[in-house]
GROMACS .gro file of C-alpha atoms in nm:
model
  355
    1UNK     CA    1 -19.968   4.133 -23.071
    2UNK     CA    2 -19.738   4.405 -23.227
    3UNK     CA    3 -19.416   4.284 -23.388
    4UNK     CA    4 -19.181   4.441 -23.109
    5UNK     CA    5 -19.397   4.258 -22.838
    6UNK     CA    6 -19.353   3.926 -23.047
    7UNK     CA    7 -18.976   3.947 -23.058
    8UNK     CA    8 -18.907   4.088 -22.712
    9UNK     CA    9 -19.130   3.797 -22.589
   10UNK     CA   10 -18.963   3.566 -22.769
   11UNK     CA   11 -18.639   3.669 -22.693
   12UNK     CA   12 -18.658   3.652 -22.331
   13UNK     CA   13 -18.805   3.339 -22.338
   14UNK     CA   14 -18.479   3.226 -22.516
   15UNK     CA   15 -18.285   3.405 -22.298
   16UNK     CA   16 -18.414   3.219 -21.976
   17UNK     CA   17 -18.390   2.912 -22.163
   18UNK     CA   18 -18.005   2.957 -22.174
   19UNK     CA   19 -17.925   3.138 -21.887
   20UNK     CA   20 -17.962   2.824 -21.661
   21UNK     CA   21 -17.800   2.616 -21.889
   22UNK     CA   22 -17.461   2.818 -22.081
   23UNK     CA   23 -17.197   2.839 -21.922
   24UNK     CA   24 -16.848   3.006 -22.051
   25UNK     CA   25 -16.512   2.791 -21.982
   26UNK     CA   26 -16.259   2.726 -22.137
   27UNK     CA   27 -16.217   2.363 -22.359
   28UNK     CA   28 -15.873   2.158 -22.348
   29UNK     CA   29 -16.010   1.944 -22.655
   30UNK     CA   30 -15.823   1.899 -22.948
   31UNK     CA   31 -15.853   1.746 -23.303
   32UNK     CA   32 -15.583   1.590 -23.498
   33UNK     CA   33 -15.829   1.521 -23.823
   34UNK     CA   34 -15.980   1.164 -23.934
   35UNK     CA   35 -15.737   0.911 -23.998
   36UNK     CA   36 -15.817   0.832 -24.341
   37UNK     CA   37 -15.854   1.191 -24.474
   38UNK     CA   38 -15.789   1.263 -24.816
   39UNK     CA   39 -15.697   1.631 -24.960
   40UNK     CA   40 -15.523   1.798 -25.251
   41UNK     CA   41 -15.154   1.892 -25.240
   42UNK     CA   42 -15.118   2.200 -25.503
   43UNK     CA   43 -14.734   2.222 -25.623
   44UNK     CA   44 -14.701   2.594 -25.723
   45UNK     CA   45 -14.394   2.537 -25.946
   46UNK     CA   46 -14.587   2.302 -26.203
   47UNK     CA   47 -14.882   2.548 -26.266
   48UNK     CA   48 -14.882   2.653 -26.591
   49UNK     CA   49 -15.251   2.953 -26.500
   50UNK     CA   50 -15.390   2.745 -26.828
   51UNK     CA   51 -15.719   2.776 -26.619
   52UNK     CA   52 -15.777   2.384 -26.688
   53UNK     CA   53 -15.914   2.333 -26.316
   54UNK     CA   54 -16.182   2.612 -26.304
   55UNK     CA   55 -16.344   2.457 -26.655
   56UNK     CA   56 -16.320   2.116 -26.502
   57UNK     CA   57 -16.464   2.236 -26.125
   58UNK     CA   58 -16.735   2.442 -26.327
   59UNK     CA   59 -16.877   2.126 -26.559
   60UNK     CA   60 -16.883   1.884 -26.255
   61UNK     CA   61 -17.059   2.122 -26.025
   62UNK     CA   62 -17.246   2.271 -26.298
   63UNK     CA   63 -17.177   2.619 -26.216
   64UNK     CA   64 -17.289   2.902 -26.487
   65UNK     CA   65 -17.069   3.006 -26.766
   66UNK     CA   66 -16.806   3.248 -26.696
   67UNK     CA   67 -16.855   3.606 -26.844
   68UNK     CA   68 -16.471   3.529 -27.031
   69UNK     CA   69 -16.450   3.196 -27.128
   70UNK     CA   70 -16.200   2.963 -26.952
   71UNK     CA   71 -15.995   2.984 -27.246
   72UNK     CA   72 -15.927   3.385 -27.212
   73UNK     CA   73 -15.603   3.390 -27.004
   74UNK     CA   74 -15.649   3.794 -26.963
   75UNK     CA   75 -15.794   3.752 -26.649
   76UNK     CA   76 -15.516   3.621 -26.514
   77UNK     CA   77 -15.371   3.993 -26.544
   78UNK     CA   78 -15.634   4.103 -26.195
   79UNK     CA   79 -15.612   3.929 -25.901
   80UNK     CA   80 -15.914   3.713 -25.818
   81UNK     CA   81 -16.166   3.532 -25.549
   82UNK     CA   82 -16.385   3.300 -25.562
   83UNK     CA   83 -16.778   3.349 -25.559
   84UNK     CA   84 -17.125   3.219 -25.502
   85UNK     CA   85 -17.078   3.114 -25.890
   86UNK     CA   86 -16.675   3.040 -25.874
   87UNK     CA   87 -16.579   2.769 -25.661
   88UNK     CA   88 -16.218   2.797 -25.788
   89UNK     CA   89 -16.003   3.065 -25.949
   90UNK     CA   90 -15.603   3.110 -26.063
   91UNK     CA   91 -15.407   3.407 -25.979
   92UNK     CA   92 -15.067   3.535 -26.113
   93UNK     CA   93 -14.856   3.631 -25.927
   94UNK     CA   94 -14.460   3.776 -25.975
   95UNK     CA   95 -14.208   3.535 -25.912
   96UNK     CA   96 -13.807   3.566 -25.900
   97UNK     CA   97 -13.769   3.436 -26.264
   98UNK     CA   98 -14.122   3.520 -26.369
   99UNK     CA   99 -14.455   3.494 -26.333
  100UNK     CA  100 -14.627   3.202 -26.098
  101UNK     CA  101 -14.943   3.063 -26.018
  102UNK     CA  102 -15.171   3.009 -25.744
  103UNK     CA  103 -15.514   2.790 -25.717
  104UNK     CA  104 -15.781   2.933 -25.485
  105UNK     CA  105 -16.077   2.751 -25.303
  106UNK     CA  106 -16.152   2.602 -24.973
  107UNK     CA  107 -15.917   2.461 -24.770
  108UNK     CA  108 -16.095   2.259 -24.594
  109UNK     CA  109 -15.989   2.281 -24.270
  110UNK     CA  110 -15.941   2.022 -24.035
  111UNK     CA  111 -16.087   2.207 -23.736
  112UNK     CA  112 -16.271   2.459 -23.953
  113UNK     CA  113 -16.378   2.798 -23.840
  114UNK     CA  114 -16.677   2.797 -24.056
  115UNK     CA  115 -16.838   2.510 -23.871
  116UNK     CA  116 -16.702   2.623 -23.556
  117UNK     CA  117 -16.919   3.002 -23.538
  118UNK     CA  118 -17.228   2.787 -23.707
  119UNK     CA  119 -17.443   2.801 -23.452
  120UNK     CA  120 -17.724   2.585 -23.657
  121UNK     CA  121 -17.472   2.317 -23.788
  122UNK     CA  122 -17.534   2.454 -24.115
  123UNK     CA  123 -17.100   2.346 -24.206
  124UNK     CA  124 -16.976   1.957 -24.140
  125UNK     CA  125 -16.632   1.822 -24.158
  126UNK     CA  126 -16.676   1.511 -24.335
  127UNK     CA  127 -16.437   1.212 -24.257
  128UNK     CA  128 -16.318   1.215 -24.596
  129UNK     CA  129 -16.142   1.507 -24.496
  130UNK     CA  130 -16.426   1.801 -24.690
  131UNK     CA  131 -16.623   2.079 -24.566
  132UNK     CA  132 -16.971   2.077 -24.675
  133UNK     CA  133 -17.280   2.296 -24.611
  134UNK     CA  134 -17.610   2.196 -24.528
  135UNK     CA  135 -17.888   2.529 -24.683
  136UNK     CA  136 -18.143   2.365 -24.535
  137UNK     CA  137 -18.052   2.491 -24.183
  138UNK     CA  138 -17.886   2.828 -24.284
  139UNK     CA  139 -18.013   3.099 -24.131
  140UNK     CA  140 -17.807   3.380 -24.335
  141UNK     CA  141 -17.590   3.535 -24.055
  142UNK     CA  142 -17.310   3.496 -24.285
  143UNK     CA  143 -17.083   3.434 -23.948
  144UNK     CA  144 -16.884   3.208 -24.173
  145UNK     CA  145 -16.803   3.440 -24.419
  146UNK     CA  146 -16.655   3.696 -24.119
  147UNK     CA  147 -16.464   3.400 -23.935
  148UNK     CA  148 -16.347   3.225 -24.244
  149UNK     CA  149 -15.954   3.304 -24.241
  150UNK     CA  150 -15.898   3.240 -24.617
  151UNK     CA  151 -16.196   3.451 -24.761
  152UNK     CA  152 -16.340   3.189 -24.861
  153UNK     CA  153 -16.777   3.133 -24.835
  154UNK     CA  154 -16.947   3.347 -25.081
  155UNK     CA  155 -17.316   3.452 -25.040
  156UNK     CA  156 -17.593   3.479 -25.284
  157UNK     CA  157 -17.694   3.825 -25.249
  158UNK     CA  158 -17.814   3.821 -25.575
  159UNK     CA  159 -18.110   3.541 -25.415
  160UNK     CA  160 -18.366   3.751 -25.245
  161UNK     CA  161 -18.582   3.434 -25.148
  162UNK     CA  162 -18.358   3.127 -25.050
  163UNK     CA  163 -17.967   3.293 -25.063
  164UNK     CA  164 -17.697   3.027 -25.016
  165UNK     CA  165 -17.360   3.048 -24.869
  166UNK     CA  166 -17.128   2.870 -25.164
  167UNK     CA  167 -16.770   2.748 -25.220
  168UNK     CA  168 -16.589   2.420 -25.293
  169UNK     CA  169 -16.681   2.087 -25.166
  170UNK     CA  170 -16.356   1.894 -25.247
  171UNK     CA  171 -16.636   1.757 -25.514
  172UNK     CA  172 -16.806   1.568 -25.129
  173UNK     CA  173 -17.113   1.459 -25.302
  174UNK     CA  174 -16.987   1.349 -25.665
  175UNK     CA  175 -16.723   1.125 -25.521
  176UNK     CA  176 -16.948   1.014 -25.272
  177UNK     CA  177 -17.252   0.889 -25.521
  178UNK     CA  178 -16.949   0.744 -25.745
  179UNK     CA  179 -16.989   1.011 -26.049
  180UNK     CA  180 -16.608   1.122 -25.963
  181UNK     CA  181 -16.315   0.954 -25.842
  182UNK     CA  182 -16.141   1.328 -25.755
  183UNK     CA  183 -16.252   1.644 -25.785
  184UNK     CA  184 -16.308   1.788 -26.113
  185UNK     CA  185 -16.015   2.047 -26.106
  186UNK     CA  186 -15.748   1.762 -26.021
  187UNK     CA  187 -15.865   1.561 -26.288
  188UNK     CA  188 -15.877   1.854 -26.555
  189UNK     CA  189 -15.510   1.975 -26.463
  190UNK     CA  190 -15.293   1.835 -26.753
  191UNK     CA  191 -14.938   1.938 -26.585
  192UNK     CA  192 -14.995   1.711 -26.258
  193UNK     CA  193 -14.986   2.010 -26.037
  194UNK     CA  194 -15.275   1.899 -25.854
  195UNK     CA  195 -15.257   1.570 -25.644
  196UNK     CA  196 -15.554   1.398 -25.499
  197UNK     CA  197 -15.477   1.133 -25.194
  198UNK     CA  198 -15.463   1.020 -24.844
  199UNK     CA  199 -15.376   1.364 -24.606
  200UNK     CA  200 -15.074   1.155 -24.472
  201UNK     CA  201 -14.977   1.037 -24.796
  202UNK     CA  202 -14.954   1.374 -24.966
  203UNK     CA  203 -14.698   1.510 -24.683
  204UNK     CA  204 -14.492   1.268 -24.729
  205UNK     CA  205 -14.482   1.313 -25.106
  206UNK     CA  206 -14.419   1.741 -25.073
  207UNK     CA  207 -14.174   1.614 -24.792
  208UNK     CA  208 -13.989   1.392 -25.087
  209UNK     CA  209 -14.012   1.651 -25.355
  210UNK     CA  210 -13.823   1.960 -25.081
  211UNK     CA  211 -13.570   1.663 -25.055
  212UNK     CA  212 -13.513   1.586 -25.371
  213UNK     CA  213 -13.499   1.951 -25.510
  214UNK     CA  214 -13.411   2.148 -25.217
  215UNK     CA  215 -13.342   2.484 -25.446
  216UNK     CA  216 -13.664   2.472 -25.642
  217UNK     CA  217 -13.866   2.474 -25.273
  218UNK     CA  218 -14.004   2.671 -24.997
  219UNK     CA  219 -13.901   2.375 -24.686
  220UNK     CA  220 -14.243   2.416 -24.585
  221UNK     CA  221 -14.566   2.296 -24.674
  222UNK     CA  222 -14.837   2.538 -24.624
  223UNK     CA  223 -15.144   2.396 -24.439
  224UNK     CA  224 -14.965   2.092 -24.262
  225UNK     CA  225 -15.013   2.316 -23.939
  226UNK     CA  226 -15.141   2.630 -24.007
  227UNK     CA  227 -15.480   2.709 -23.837
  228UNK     CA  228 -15.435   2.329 -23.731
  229UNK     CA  229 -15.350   2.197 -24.039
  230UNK     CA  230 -15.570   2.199 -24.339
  231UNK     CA  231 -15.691   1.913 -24.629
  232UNK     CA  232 -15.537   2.144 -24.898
  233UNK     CA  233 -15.213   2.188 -24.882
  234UNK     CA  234 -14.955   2.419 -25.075
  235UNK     CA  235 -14.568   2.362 -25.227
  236UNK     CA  236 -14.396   2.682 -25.350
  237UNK     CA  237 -14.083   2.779 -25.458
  238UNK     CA  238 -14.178   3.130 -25.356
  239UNK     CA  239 -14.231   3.231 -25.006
  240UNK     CA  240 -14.609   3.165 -24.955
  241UNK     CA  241 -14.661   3.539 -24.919
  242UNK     CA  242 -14.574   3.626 -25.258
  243UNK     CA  243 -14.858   3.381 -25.371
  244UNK     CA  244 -15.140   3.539 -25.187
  245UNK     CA  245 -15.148   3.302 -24.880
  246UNK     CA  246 -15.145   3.433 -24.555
  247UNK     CA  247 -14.850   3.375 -24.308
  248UNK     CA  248 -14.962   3.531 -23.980
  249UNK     CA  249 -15.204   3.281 -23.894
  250UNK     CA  250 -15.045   3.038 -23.671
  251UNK     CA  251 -15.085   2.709 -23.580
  252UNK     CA  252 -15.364   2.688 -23.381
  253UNK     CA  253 -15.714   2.612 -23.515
  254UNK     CA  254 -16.013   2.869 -23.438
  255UNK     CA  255 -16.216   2.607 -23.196
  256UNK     CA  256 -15.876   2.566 -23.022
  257UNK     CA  257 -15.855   2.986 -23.015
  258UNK     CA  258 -16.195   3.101 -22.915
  259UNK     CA  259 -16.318   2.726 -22.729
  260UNK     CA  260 -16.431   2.979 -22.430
  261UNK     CA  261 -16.642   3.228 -22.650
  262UNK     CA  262 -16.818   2.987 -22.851
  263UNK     CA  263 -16.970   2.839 -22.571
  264UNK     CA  264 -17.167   3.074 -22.584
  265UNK     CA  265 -17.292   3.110 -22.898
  266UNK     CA  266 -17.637   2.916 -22.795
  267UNK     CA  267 -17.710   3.255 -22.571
  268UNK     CA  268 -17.620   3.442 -22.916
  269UNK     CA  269 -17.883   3.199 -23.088
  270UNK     CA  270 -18.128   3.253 -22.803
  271UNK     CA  271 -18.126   3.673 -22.815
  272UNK     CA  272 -18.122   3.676 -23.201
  273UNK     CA  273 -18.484   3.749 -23.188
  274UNK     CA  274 -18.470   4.033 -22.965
  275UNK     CA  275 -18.161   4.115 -23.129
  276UNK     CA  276 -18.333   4.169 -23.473
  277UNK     CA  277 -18.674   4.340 -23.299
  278UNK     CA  278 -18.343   4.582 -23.136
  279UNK     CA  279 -18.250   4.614 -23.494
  280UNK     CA  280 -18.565   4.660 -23.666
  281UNK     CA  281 -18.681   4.949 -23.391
  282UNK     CA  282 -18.363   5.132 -23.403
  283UNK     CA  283 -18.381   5.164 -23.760
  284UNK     CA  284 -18.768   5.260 -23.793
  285UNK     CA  285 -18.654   5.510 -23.507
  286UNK     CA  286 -18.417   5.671 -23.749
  287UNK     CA  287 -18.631   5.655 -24.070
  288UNK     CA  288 -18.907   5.852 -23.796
  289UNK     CA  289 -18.631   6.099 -23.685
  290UNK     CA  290 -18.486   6.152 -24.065
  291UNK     CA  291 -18.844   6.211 -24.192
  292UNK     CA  292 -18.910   6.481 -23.938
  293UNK     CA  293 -18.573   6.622 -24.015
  294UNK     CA  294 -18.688   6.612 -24.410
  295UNK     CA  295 -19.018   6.802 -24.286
  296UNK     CA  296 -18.826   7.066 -24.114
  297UNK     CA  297 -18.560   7.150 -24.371
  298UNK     CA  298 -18.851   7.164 -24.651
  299UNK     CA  299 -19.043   7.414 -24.400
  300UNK     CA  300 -18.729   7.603 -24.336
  301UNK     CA  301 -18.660   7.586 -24.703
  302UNK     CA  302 -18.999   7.703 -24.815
  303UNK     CA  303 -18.980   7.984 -24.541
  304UNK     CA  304 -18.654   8.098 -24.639
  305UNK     CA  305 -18.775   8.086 -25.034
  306UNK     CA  306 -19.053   8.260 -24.946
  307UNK     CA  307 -18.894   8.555 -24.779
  308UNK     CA  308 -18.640   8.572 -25.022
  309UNK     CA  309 -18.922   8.562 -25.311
  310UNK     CA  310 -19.090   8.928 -25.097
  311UNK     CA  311 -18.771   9.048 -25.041
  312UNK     CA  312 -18.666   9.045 -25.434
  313UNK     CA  313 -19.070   9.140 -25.499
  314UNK     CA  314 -19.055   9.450 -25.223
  315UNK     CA  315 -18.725   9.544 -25.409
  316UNK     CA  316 -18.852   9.506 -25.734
  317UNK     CA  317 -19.140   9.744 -25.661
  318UNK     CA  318 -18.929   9.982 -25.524
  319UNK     CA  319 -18.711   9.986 -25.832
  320UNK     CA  320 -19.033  10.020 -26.064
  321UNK     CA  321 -19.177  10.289 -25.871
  322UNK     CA  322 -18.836  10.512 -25.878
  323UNK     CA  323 -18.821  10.427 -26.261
  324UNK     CA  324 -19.239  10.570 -26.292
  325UNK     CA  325 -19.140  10.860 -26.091
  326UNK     CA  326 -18.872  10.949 -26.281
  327UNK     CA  327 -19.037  10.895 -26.591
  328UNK     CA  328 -19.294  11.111 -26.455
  329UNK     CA  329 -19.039  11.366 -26.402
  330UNK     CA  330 -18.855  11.346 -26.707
  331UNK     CA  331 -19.247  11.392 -26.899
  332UNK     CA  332 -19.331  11.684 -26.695
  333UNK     CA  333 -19.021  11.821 -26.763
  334UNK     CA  334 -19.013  11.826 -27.127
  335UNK     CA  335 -19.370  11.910 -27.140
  336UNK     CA  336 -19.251  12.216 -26.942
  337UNK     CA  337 -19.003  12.279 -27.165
  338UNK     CA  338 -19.210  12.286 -27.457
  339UNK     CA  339 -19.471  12.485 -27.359
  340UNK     CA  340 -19.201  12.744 -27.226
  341UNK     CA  341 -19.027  12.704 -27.610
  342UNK     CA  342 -19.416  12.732 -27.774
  343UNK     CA  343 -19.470  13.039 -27.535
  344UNK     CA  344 -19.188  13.192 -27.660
  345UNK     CA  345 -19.221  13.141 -28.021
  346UNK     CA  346 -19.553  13.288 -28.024
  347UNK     CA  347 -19.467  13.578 -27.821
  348UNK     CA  348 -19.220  13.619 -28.181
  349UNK     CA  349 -19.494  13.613 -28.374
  350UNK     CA  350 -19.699  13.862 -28.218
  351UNK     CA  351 -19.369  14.143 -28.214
  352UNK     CA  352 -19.362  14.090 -28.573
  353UNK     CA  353 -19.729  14.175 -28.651
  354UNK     CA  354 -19.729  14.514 -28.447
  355UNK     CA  355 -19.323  14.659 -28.651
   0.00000   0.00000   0.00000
């Protein structure tokens, strides 16, 4: 069976699979996150960028080394995002009486929209309030990294046999085997600008800090509801735009956006076969069509060359048998003209014999 047969076959037997079953409608559910949550509240105004939390996330997770050491603060001068190797990075940023700092990694959403366009589970909100990945199940359609609102999941592009999708875990599996009691970044941050607790407990505490220093505070703390609240959340006394977090993303989460659409998404599962055989005809199609083209223009090229080469070869003739003539010409001219000047010379000689 050809490969195009194999797919289409496969696809529709996917597609009649779901058809009877998928149905589009709308969903009034809604999450308010697990009870006993815990998250990180990240208080922009005691960041110092020392860069403390990306050596401390990179030794527990046991990332690779950094091309600059953690110690090189010059990187601080280019804004940055995390990777399939950087779980966490620090950005500057220009504040009203200098510069400030921002930590980046996953917020760990309570609804988030990673797990919510998964359609093979590969993401799970964990009751302990992180966002973990399974690789096991991944099939690479990198939907998360295209639905993810922060810019967040990173691929492995650089893995041609088993690529990973990769970003923070809130430290999930070192704090759940006992190896950490917080993640590694909270614990390396020496200023206390990091604060690892119950979700509940650390509103109340950026609640008591905006009340306590009203002028050094946004009165807001970022990812209490935004996309339906998050497991990281932000204090600033900059508005949160100036720090590289997004404002126009409203309060509702992505399931509670698109709960209609994604119903759907086991159809999308079904026709991925067909989908890809789609794909992979389409593109042999062109690779045909552009290697005809190729043909043509190298014909047409050759053609034209070769025209051009009897063209200049018909001129060049020409031009070399005007020159010969002429030569020709110019010999039986002067051979003219000597015989004329011998002619008369000796008809000199033969006056002056006879006086």
């Amino acid at each position: 069976m050809k490969r195009r047969q194999f797919l289409g076959l496969l696809g529709a037997a996917g597609i009649t699979a779901t058809l009877g079953t998928t149905k589009a409608q709308a969903s009034t559910h809604t999450f308010d996150g697990y009870p006993d949550a815990k998250g990180v509240l990240f208080d922009a105004t005691r960041c110092i960028g020392c860069r403390k939390c990306e050596a401390g996330c990179n030794k527990v997770n046991k990332l690779p080394a950094p091309a600059k050491p953690f110690a090189d603060l010059a990187v601080l001068e280019h804004e940055r995002r995390t990777d399939e190797k950087t779980y966490t990075v620090v950005n500057k940023y220009r504040g009203k009486s200098g510069p400030v700092f921002r930590k980046v990694q996953c917020n760990h959403c309570m609804e988030p929209a990673c797990a919510s366009v998964c359609f093979v589970h590969a993401f799970t909100k964990n009751p302990d309030g992180s966002v973990t990945y399974d690789p096991s199940v991944c099939v690479g359609c990198r939907y998360c990294m295209v639905a993810c609102p922060f810019n967040i999941p990173a691929y492995e592009y650089s893995d041609p046999l088993t690529p990973r999708v990769m970003k923070c875990t809130l430290c999930h599996d070192q704090i759940q085997k006992g190896e950490q009691t917080m993640p590694g970044c909270v614990a390396a941050c020496p200023k206390e600008a990091l604060t690892y607790g119950k979700r509940d407990d650390l509103i109340e505490i950026a609640r008591e800090r905006i009340r306590q220093h009203p002028e050094r505070y946004e009165h807001h703390i970022y990812g209490e509801k935004e996309m339906g609240g998050t497991n990281w959340l932000y204090l600033s006394g900059e508005p949160f735009k100036d720090i590289g977090l997004r404002e126009d993303l409203g309060n509702k989460s992505v399931p509670e956006i698109v709960s209609g659409p994604l119903s759907v998404v086991p159809m999308v599962a079904a026709l991925w076969p067909a989908l890809l055989g789609g794909v992979w005809a389409i593109n042999k199609r062109k690779e045909k069509v552009a290697a005809e083209e190729q043909k043509a223009a190298v014909k047409a090229a050759r053609a034209a060359t070769k025209a051009e080469g009897e063209a200049k070869l018909a001129k060049a003739m020409e031009s070399a048998e005007r020159d010969k003539n002429q030569a020709i010409e110019r010999e039986v001219k002067r051979a003219l003209e000597e015989a004329a000047e011998a002619a008369k010379k000796d008809a000199g000689d033969d006056g002056g014999e006879g006086a």
